[in-house]
Amino acid sequence: MKEVAIIGIGIIKFGELWDKSLRDIAVESALNCLEDSGTDRIDSINIGCMSSGLFIGQEHLASIIADYLGRLNIPSTRVESACASGGLAVRSAFLEVAAGMSDYALAIGVEKMTDVSMGEATYALATAADQDYEAFHGITFPGLYAMLARTHMERWGTTREQLAEVAIKNHRNGSMNQYAQFPFTITLDAVLKSTMIADPLRLLDCSPVTDGAAALLLTTVENAKKLKKHPVVVISGIGSAVDSIALSQRKDLLELKAVKTAAGMALQMSGRTINDIDFAEVHDCFTIAEILVLESMGILEPGKGGPATLEGYTALDGKFPVNPSGGLKSKGHPVGATGVAQIFEIVNQLRGNSGKRQIPGARIGLAQNMGGSGGSCICHIIEAK
Ligand code: COA
């Protein structure tokens, strides 16, 4: 297996992009990525998108995007794993290069979510829940995560203030991110007074509905060294795992098994332990999700996620910075793009290009991207060489 490097990164500003189509934003992020990389060679395209059929009435994205990128007649593949589709696209591009099938593999994550009403968007998202045992009965993702939050509060005494601090921290980081959908800070009072969505989760506990795209160009480490445009950044580990989608099928609601397994696999592949990781971009689709993910990956002990967040452990200047980009909460969550956008942030941090959000001395980052309420998860370990 060849060693794989990330030589190009591209993104667009996330938000409600009503003047742009899905193909526009996918192509724009890809062109930004190629410009960043210093090459225009692409041997394969790997696209992550959750639900373009329900959001914009367009499937068959592999062809559409390749066509509008001007790259017909090369392999183009679309992968789907709900909100983990972006991470899966990066894994697919990695496999292309590692296996020697492509010298240069492009990964694009994209989702156009705001062209439909909020009801239709909620329906589209809920198709990633278990239809028979969850969605059919009317439960949505805010509802599912609300149950997880309530369980965490009852078992560990996690408080509303601790949950709110996840959103406050991520908005603080996102306020410095030019690509964020909501680049502003928020207060505890604002979180606690925001509209109730699914008790105990309020509006400011939730990631928004977003249009967005991001892209990465992968090649061999050998090629990356020849390009010399950026410091060499490699993907040293990847883990991918699934769990029962329905919460009712899980033995312990508070252990996200797919997250635990995927993180463990990625660490093992990279030859690292969790203590070697400097920072992480994690899937904070709801405030409770960030806490559950950190506990499931072993970064924090079960039950310690709330207090540690409140004490600043995961802040930009804390012992283990989490979501320096602003996370899904502030940067936005265009579901199929999120996993790619997380790695965009990590590579920028490792290159030392994150400006006010720069984590001093960052060398190894972890990206954790999950589908639904943890039914699937992809983790990447990214290192500066
Ligand atoms: N965070 C911060 N502000 C938000 C927001 C969020 N998550 N969602 C919406 N807003 C803002 C809007 O910009 C708008 O501001 P304005 O009045 O200044 O224009 C205001 O809040 C109301 O927005 P609206 O679109 O009417 O909100 P809504 O009530 O229809 O939707 C949620 C809010 C939380 C229900 C929706 O964002 C949602 O479903 N989020 C979860 C998405 C999800 O499940 N993703 C998959 C995860 S697994």
Short mmCIF file of C-alpha atoms and ligand atoms in Angstrom, two decimals:
data_model
loop_
_atom_site.label_atom_id
_atom_site.label_comp_id
_atom_site.label_asym_id
_atom_site.label_seq_id
_atom_site.Cartn_x
_atom_site.Cartn_y
_atom_site.Cartn_z
CA MET A 1 0.00 0.00 0.00
CA LYS A 2 1.38 3.40 -0.98
CA GLU A 3 1.68 6.23 1.56
CA VAL A 4 -0.91 8.92 0.80
CA ALA A 5 -0.59 12.70 1.10
CA ILE A 6 -3.09 15.56 0.84
CA ILE A 7 -1.66 18.13 -1.56
CA GLY A 8 -4.67 20.34 -2.23
CA ILE A 9 -7.56 21.69 -0.17
CA GLY A 10 -10.55 23.74 -1.31
CA ILE A 11 -13.74 25.01 0.27
CA ILE A 12 -16.40 27.66 -0.26
CA LYS A 13 -18.20 29.82 2.28
CA PHE A 14 -21.03 27.78 3.79
CA GLY A 15 -24.55 29.18 4.12
CA GLU A 16 -27.85 29.57 2.31
CA LEU A 17 -26.49 29.76 -1.23
CA TRP A 18 -29.66 30.33 -3.21
CA ASP A 19 -27.83 31.84 -6.18
CA LYS A 20 -25.70 28.73 -6.73
CA SER A 21 -26.56 25.16 -7.73
CA LEU A 22 -25.11 21.95 -6.31
CA ARG A 23 -22.89 21.51 -9.33
CA ASP A 24 -21.68 25.13 -8.99
CA ILE A 25 -20.53 24.70 -5.41
CA ALA A 26 -18.99 21.26 -6.01
CA VAL A 27 -17.00 22.58 -8.97
CA GLU A 28 -16.03 25.81 -7.16
CA SER A 29 -14.59 23.88 -4.22
CA ALA A 30 -12.76 21.51 -6.60
CA LEU A 31 -11.23 24.38 -8.55
CA ASN A 32 -10.13 26.06 -5.30
CA CYS A 33 -8.54 22.75 -4.33
CA LEU A 34 -6.67 22.35 -7.62
CA GLU A 35 -5.40 25.92 -7.41
CA ASP A 36 -4.16 25.26 -3.90
CA SER A 37 -2.42 22.04 -4.95
CA GLY A 38 -0.35 23.48 -7.78
CA THR A 39 -1.37 20.71 -10.20
CA ASP A 40 -4.45 20.08 -12.30
CA ARG A 41 -4.03 16.35 -12.66
CA ILE A 42 -6.98 14.21 -11.59
CA ASP A 43 -7.14 10.45 -12.25
CA SER A 44 -10.36 9.78 -10.34
CA ILE A 45 -13.18 11.69 -8.65
CA ASN A 46 -14.75 10.52 -5.39
CA ILE A 47 -17.90 12.35 -4.34
CA GLY A 48 -19.64 12.26 -0.97
CA CYS A 49 -23.26 13.42 -0.93
CA MET A 50 -26.06 12.22 1.29
CA SER A 51 -29.30 13.04 -0.43
CA SER A 52 -29.20 15.17 -3.56
CA GLY A 53 -32.27 13.29 -4.83
CA LEU A 54 -34.46 14.54 -1.99
CA PHE A 55 -32.82 17.97 -1.65
CA ILE A 56 -32.61 19.02 -5.31
CA GLY A 57 -34.11 16.16 -7.35
CA GLN A 58 -30.77 15.19 -8.87
CA GLU A 59 -29.01 11.84 -8.51
CA HIS A 60 -26.24 10.46 -10.76
CA LEU A 61 -23.88 13.07 -9.31
CA ALA A 62 -20.67 11.31 -10.30
CA SER A 63 -21.34 12.16 -13.95
CA ILE A 64 -22.85 15.62 -13.44
CA ILE A 65 -19.96 16.88 -11.32
CA ALA A 66 -17.25 15.31 -13.52
CA ASP A 67 -18.91 16.88 -16.55
CA TYR A 68 -19.10 20.40 -15.10
CA LEU A 69 -15.55 20.07 -13.83
CA GLY A 70 -14.52 19.28 -17.40
CA ARG A 71 -13.20 15.84 -16.44
CA LEU A 72 -15.18 13.26 -18.36
CA ASN A 73 -13.66 9.87 -19.23
CA ILE A 74 -12.09 9.18 -15.85
CA PRO A 75 -13.56 7.07 -13.02
CA SER A 76 -16.03 9.08 -10.97
CA THR A 77 -17.82 7.54 -8.00
CA ARG A 78 -20.39 8.84 -5.56
CA VAL A 79 -20.50 7.31 -2.07
CA GLU A 80 -23.15 7.70 0.61
CA SER A 81 -23.17 7.10 4.34
CA ALA A 82 -25.60 9.80 5.53
CA CYS A 83 -23.72 12.64 7.26
CA ALA A 84 -20.49 10.58 7.01
CA SER A 85 -20.59 10.63 3.19
CA GLY A 86 -17.77 13.20 3.01
CA GLY A 87 -15.44 11.14 5.18
CA LEU A 88 -16.26 8.10 3.07
CA ALA A 89 -15.35 10.02 -0.12
CA VAL A 90 -11.93 10.81 1.36
CA ARG A 91 -11.50 7.13 2.26
CA SER A 92 -12.44 6.18 -1.30
CA ALA A 93 -9.87 8.65 -2.72
CA PHE A 94 -7.28 7.31 -0.27
CA LEU A 95 -7.90 3.74 -1.45
CA GLU A 96 -7.49 4.83 -5.09
CA VAL A 97 -4.04 6.23 -4.39
CA ALA A 98 -2.93 3.62 -1.85
CA ALA A 99 -3.84 0.81 -4.26
CA GLY A 100 -2.06 2.47 -7.17
CA MET A 101 -5.30 2.84 -9.18
CA SER A 102 -4.96 6.65 -9.29
CA ASP A 103 -1.89 8.83 -8.90
CA TYR A 104 -4.10 11.83 -8.17
CA ALA A 105 -7.54 11.27 -6.60
CA LEU A 106 -9.98 14.10 -5.94
CA ALA A 107 -12.44 13.87 -3.03
CA ILE A 108 -15.41 16.24 -3.08
CA GLY A 109 -18.06 16.54 -0.38
CA VAL A 110 -21.21 18.45 -1.26
CA GLU A 111 -24.78 19.07 -0.13
CA LYS A 112 -27.38 21.64 -1.18
CA MET A 113 -29.96 21.60 1.61
CA THR A 114 -31.70 24.97 1.62
CA ASP A 115 -33.62 24.81 -1.66
CA VAL A 116 -36.41 22.89 0.13
CA SER A 117 -38.56 23.85 3.13
CA MET A 118 -37.36 22.97 6.64
CA GLY A 119 -40.02 20.23 6.79
CA GLU A 120 -38.72 18.65 3.60
CA ALA A 121 -35.11 18.98 4.82
CA THR A 122 -36.04 17.32 8.11
CA TYR A 123 -37.70 14.48 6.18
CA ALA A 124 -34.64 14.03 3.95
CA LEU A 125 -32.33 13.92 6.98
CA ALA A 126 -34.61 11.49 8.81
CA THR A 127 -34.21 8.95 5.99
CA ALA A 128 -30.82 8.26 7.63
CA ALA A 129 -32.64 7.07 10.77
CA ASP A 130 -34.16 3.58 10.93
CA GLN A 131 -37.40 3.92 8.92
CA ASP A 132 -39.25 1.03 10.58
CA TYR A 133 -38.25 1.67 14.18
CA GLU A 134 -37.61 5.44 14.28
CA ALA A 135 -38.49 7.76 11.39
CA PHE A 136 -41.88 6.16 10.56
CA HIS A 137 -43.01 6.99 14.09
CA GLY A 138 -42.17 10.66 13.61
CA ILE A 139 -38.85 10.99 15.40
CA THR A 140 -36.28 13.31 13.84
CA PHE A 141 -32.55 13.74 14.51
CA PRO A 142 -33.05 16.55 17.04
CA GLY A 143 -35.44 14.14 18.83
CA LEU A 144 -32.98 11.23 18.77
CA TYR A 145 -30.12 13.35 20.10
CA ALA A 146 -32.44 14.84 22.71
CA MET A 147 -32.97 11.32 24.07
CA LEU A 148 -29.20 10.81 24.20
CA ALA A 149 -28.78 14.16 25.97
CA ARG A 150 -31.47 13.33 28.51
CA THR A 151 -29.86 9.94 29.21
CA HIS A 152 -26.44 11.58 29.66
CA MET A 153 -27.92 14.16 32.04
CA GLU A 154 -29.61 11.49 34.11
CA ARG A 155 -26.65 9.09 34.23
CA TRP A 156 -23.79 11.56 34.69
CA GLY A 157 -25.44 14.72 35.97
CA THR A 158 -24.51 16.64 32.82
CA THR A 159 -26.03 20.11 33.00
CA ARG A 160 -27.67 22.45 30.51
CA GLU A 161 -24.77 24.89 31.03
CA GLN A 162 -22.23 22.20 30.10
CA LEU A 163 -24.10 21.37 26.90
CA ALA A 164 -24.37 25.07 26.07
CA GLU A 165 -20.61 25.51 26.49
CA VAL A 166 -20.02 23.20 23.49
CA ALA A 167 -21.99 25.64 21.31
CA ILE A 168 -20.42 28.74 22.91
CA LYS A 169 -16.89 27.38 22.32
CA ASN A 170 -17.60 26.32 18.76
CA HIS A 171 -19.21 29.65 17.86
CA ARG A 172 -16.19 31.43 19.42
CA ASN A 173 -13.90 29.43 17.09
CA GLY A 174 -16.24 29.82 14.12
CA SER A 175 -16.42 33.59 14.61
CA MET A 176 -12.83 33.61 13.31
CA ASN A 177 -13.57 31.35 10.33
CA GLN A 178 -14.27 33.19 7.07
CA TYR A 179 -16.02 30.11 5.63
CA ALA A 180 -18.50 29.67 8.51
CA GLN A 181 -22.26 29.98 8.01
CA PHE A 182 -22.73 31.58 11.45
CA PRO A 183 -19.45 33.39 12.22
CA PHE A 184 -20.59 35.04 15.44
CA THR A 185 -20.15 34.44 19.15
CA ILE A 186 -23.07 33.46 21.38
CA THR A 187 -23.67 33.74 25.13
CA LEU A 188 -24.95 31.25 27.68
CA ASP A 189 -28.07 33.34 28.06
CA ALA A 190 -28.70 33.22 24.31
CA VAL A 191 -28.38 29.42 24.23
CA LEU A 192 -30.64 28.91 27.23
CA LYS A 193 -33.28 31.27 25.84
CA SER A 194 -33.18 30.04 22.24
CA THR A 195 -36.23 28.24 20.86
CA MET A 196 -36.83 24.77 22.26
CA ILE A 197 -36.38 22.22 19.44
CA ALA A 198 -36.51 18.86 21.23
CA ASP A 199 -36.24 19.01 25.02
CA PRO A 200 -33.52 19.53 26.32
CA LEU A 201 -31.98 20.68 23.01
CA ARG A 202 -32.61 24.25 21.90
CA LEU A 203 -31.97 26.00 18.59
CA LEU A 204 -28.42 26.93 19.59
CA ASP A 205 -27.65 23.32 20.51
CA CYS A 206 -28.28 22.29 16.89
CA SER A 207 -26.15 22.41 13.77
CA PRO A 208 -28.00 24.28 11.02
CA VAL A 209 -29.22 23.29 7.59
CA THR A 210 -26.54 24.40 5.12
CA ASP A 211 -25.38 24.53 1.52
CA GLY A 212 -21.68 23.82 1.14
CA ALA A 213 -18.87 21.93 -0.51
CA ALA A 214 -15.22 21.11 0.11
CA ALA A 215 -12.55 19.22 -1.81
CA LEU A 216 -9.17 17.54 -1.26
CA LEU A 217 -6.58 16.29 -3.75
CA LEU A 218 -4.68 13.17 -2.71
CA THR A 219 -1.54 11.68 -4.21
CA THR A 220 1.43 9.59 -3.13
CA VAL A 221 3.89 11.03 -0.63
CA GLU A 222 6.52 10.65 -3.32
CA ASN A 223 4.59 12.98 -5.67
CA ALA A 224 3.79 15.40 -2.82
CA LYS A 225 7.49 15.79 -2.04
CA LYS A 226 8.22 16.67 -5.67
CA LEU A 227 5.55 19.40 -5.75
CA LYS A 228 7.15 21.33 -2.86
CA LYS A 229 4.29 23.85 -2.73
CA HIS A 230 3.20 23.06 0.83
CA PRO A 231 4.65 21.15 3.79
CA VAL A 232 3.87 17.46 3.26
CA VAL A 233 0.73 16.32 5.10
CA VAL A 234 -0.18 12.62 5.13
CA ILE A 235 -3.19 10.49 6.00
CA SER A 236 -1.54 8.05 8.40
CA GLY A 237 -4.66 6.20 9.54
CA ILE A 238 -8.25 5.57 8.53
CA GLY A 239 -10.96 3.74 10.44
CA SER A 240 -14.49 3.06 9.29
CA ALA A 241 -17.21 1.19 11.17
CA VAL A 242 -20.96 0.89 11.47
CA ASP A 243 -23.41 0.29 14.31
CA SER A 244 -27.15 -0.45 14.50
CA ILE A 245 -28.93 2.66 13.30
CA ALA A 246 -31.86 2.38 15.69
CA LEU A 247 -31.07 3.53 19.22
CA SER A 248 -33.40 0.78 20.48
CA GLN A 249 -30.96 -1.87 19.17
CA ARG A 250 -27.99 -0.56 21.15
CA LYS A 251 -26.95 -2.03 24.50
CA ASP A 252 -25.67 1.28 25.84
CA LEU A 253 -27.10 4.51 24.46
CA LEU A 254 -24.11 6.54 25.57
CA GLU A 255 -21.37 4.50 23.91
CA LEU A 256 -21.12 5.25 20.19
CA LYS A 257 -19.62 1.93 19.16
CA ALA A 258 -18.96 2.82 15.52
CA VAL A 259 -17.08 5.91 16.73
CA LYS A 260 -15.04 3.93 19.23
CA THR A 261 -14.18 1.25 16.66
CA ALA A 262 -13.38 3.66 13.80
CA ALA A 263 -11.14 5.80 16.01
CA GLY A 264 -9.37 2.69 17.33
CA MET A 265 -8.78 1.40 13.78
CA ALA A 266 -7.43 4.75 12.59
CA LEU A 267 -5.07 5.01 15.56
CA GLN A 268 -3.84 1.46 15.11
CA MET A 269 -3.17 2.01 11.41
CA SER A 270 -1.21 5.18 12.15
CA GLY A 271 0.74 3.56 14.98
CA ARG A 272 -0.47 6.30 17.32
CA THR A 273 -2.35 6.40 20.60
CA ILE A 274 -5.03 8.92 21.46
CA ASN A 275 -2.45 10.73 23.62
CA ASP A 276 -0.37 11.52 20.51
CA ILE A 277 -3.20 13.53 18.92
CA ASP A 278 -2.90 17.33 19.22
CA PHE A 279 -6.46 18.33 18.28
CA ALA A 280 -9.63 17.08 16.62
CA GLU A 281 -12.45 18.10 14.35
CA VAL A 282 -15.47 16.11 15.54
CA HIS A 283 -19.08 15.70 14.48
CA ASP A 284 -20.94 18.13 16.77
CA CYS A 285 -24.27 17.96 14.93
CA PHE A 286 -25.82 18.64 18.36
CA THR A 287 -23.99 19.79 21.48
CA ILE A 288 -24.45 16.40 23.16
CA ALA A 289 -22.86 14.73 20.11
CA GLU A 290 -19.47 16.38 20.74
CA ILE A 291 -19.51 15.14 24.34
CA LEU A 292 -20.53 11.60 23.38
CA VAL A 293 -17.91 11.43 20.62
CA LEU A 294 -15.06 12.59 22.89
CA GLU A 295 -16.08 10.04 25.50
CA SER A 296 -16.52 7.23 22.96
CA MET A 297 -13.07 7.87 21.42
CA GLY A 298 -11.42 7.78 24.86
CA ILE A 299 -10.30 11.42 24.77
CA LEU A 300 -12.40 11.95 27.92
CA GLU A 301 -13.70 9.39 30.41
CA PRO A 302 -17.43 8.61 30.26
CA GLY A 303 -19.35 11.31 32.11
CA LYS A 304 -16.45 13.78 32.05
CA GLY A 305 -17.35 15.44 28.72
CA GLY A 306 -19.65 18.09 30.20
CA PRO A 307 -17.40 19.25 33.07
CA ALA A 308 -14.25 19.15 30.89
CA THR A 309 -15.92 21.34 28.26
CA LEU A 310 -17.03 23.85 30.89
CA GLU A 311 -13.49 23.95 32.32
CA GLY A 312 -12.04 24.82 28.88
CA TYR A 313 -10.27 21.51 28.20
CA THR A 314 -11.50 21.50 24.58
CA ALA A 315 -11.17 25.25 23.96
CA LEU A 316 -8.76 26.59 21.34
CA ASP A 317 -6.22 27.31 24.10
CA GLY A 318 -7.19 24.22 26.14
CA LYS A 319 -5.24 20.97 26.58
CA PHE A 320 -7.07 19.29 23.69
CA PRO A 321 -8.64 21.75 21.23
CA VAL A 322 -11.80 20.41 19.60
CA ASN A 323 -13.42 21.92 16.51
CA PRO A 324 -11.09 24.86 15.90
CA SER A 325 -13.06 25.47 12.68
CA GLY A 326 -16.24 26.23 14.65
CA GLY A 327 -17.50 22.70 14.07
CA LEU A 328 -20.80 21.83 12.49
CA LYS A 329 -22.51 24.16 14.96
CA SER A 330 -21.01 27.43 13.75
CA LYS A 331 -19.35 26.56 10.44
CA GLY A 332 -22.54 24.81 9.25
CA HIS A 333 -23.40 21.22 8.36
CA PRO A 334 -23.93 20.58 4.64
CA VAL A 335 -24.16 16.91 5.48
CA GLY A 336 -22.27 15.32 2.56
CA ALA A 337 -19.56 18.01 2.70
CA THR A 338 -18.83 17.93 6.42
CA GLY A 339 -16.29 15.08 6.50
CA VAL A 340 -14.20 16.75 3.78
CA ALA A 341 -14.49 20.20 5.38
CA GLN A 342 -13.19 18.80 8.68
CA ILE A 343 -10.03 17.62 6.94
CA PHE A 344 -9.71 20.98 5.14
CA GLU A 345 -9.43 22.56 8.60
CA ILE A 346 -6.94 19.98 9.85
CA VAL A 347 -4.63 20.38 6.86
CA ASN A 348 -4.74 24.18 7.21
CA GLN A 349 -3.84 23.83 10.90
CA LEU A 350 -0.95 21.47 10.09
CA ARG A 351 0.33 23.91 7.46
CA GLY A 352 0.20 26.67 10.09
CA ASN A 353 -2.28 28.69 8.01
CA SER A 354 -5.18 29.08 10.44
CA GLY A 355 -4.54 32.66 11.48
CA LYS A 356 -6.23 33.61 14.76
CA ARG A 357 -7.49 30.03 15.12
CA GLN A 358 -4.02 28.51 14.75
CA ILE A 359 -3.20 25.84 17.34
CA PRO A 360 0.48 26.40 18.17
CA GLY A 361 2.67 23.44 17.25
CA ALA A 362 -0.17 21.33 15.79
CA ARG A 363 1.38 18.20 14.19
CA ILE A 364 -1.29 15.49 14.35
CA GLY A 365 -5.04 15.96 13.94
CA LEU A 366 -7.99 13.59 14.08
CA ALA A 367 -11.14 13.99 11.97
CA GLN A 368 -14.26 12.17 13.18
CA ASN A 369 -17.29 12.18 10.88
CA MET A 370 -20.45 10.18 11.61
CA GLY A 371 -23.74 9.29 10.02
CA GLY A 372 -27.07 9.76 11.81
CA SER A 373 -26.90 9.14 15.53
CA GLY A 374 -23.70 7.12 15.16
CA GLY A 375 -24.91 4.41 12.74
CA SER A 376 -21.68 4.92 10.78
CA CYS A 377 -18.37 6.63 11.44
CA ILE A 378 -15.17 7.42 9.55
CA CYS A 379 -12.04 8.66 11.33
CA HIS A 380 -8.85 9.98 9.73
CA ILE A 381 -5.51 10.68 11.38
CA ILE A 382 -3.69 13.43 9.51
CA GLU A 383 -0.05 14.26 10.20
CA ALA A 384 2.50 16.85 9.19
CA LYS A 385 5.56 14.94 7.94
N1 COA B 1 -27.85 27.68 14.87
C1 COA B 1 -27.90 29.04 14.90
N2 COA B 1 -28.85 29.76 14.27
C2 COA B 1 -29.73 29.07 13.54
C3 COA B 1 -29.73 27.67 13.45
C4 COA B 1 -28.75 26.98 14.15
N3 COA B 1 -28.72 25.65 14.11
N4 COA B 1 -30.75 27.28 12.66
C5 COA B 1 -31.37 28.40 12.25
N5 COA B 1 -30.76 29.47 12.80
C6 COA B 1 -31.18 30.87 12.68
C7 COA B 1 -31.59 31.25 11.29
O1 COA B 1 -30.56 31.88 10.58
C8 COA B 1 -32.71 32.23 11.56
O2 COA B 1 -32.14 33.47 11.90
P1 COA B 1 -32.82 34.85 11.43
O3 COA B 1 -34.19 34.83 12.07
O4 COA B 1 -31.90 35.90 11.97
O5 COA B 1 -32.88 34.77 9.94
C9 COA B 1 -33.36 31.71 12.83
O6 COA B 1 -32.34 30.97 13.51
C10 COA B 1 -34.55 30.80 12.59
O7 COA B 1 -34.20 29.94 11.52
P2 COA B 1 -35.18 28.87 10.94
O8 COA B 1 -34.60 28.42 9.64
O9 COA B 1 -36.59 29.39 10.97
O10 COA B 1 -35.01 27.72 11.99
P3 COA B 1 -35.86 26.43 12.07
O11 COA B 1 -36.57 26.45 13.37
O12 COA B 1 -36.66 26.21 10.85
O13 COA B 1 -34.72 25.30 12.09
C11 COA B 1 -33.51 23.70 13.35
C12 COA B 1 -33.90 25.18 13.20
C13 COA B 1 -32.64 23.57 14.58
C14 COA B 1 -34.76 22.85 13.52
C15 COA B 1 -32.74 23.25 12.08
O14 COA B 1 -31.60 24.06 11.90
C16 COA B 1 -32.34 21.79 12.16
O15 COA B 1 -33.14 20.91 11.91
N6 COA B 1 -31.08 21.50 12.53
C17 COA B 1 -30.60 20.13 12.65
C18 COA B 1 -30.14 19.61 11.34
C19 COA B 1 -29.84 18.14 11.40
O16 COA B 1 -30.58 17.36 11.99
N7 COA B 1 -28.75 17.73 10.78
C20 COA B 1 -28.33 16.35 10.76
C21 COA B 1 -27.70 16.00 12.02
S1 COA B 1 -27.53 14.28 12.28
#
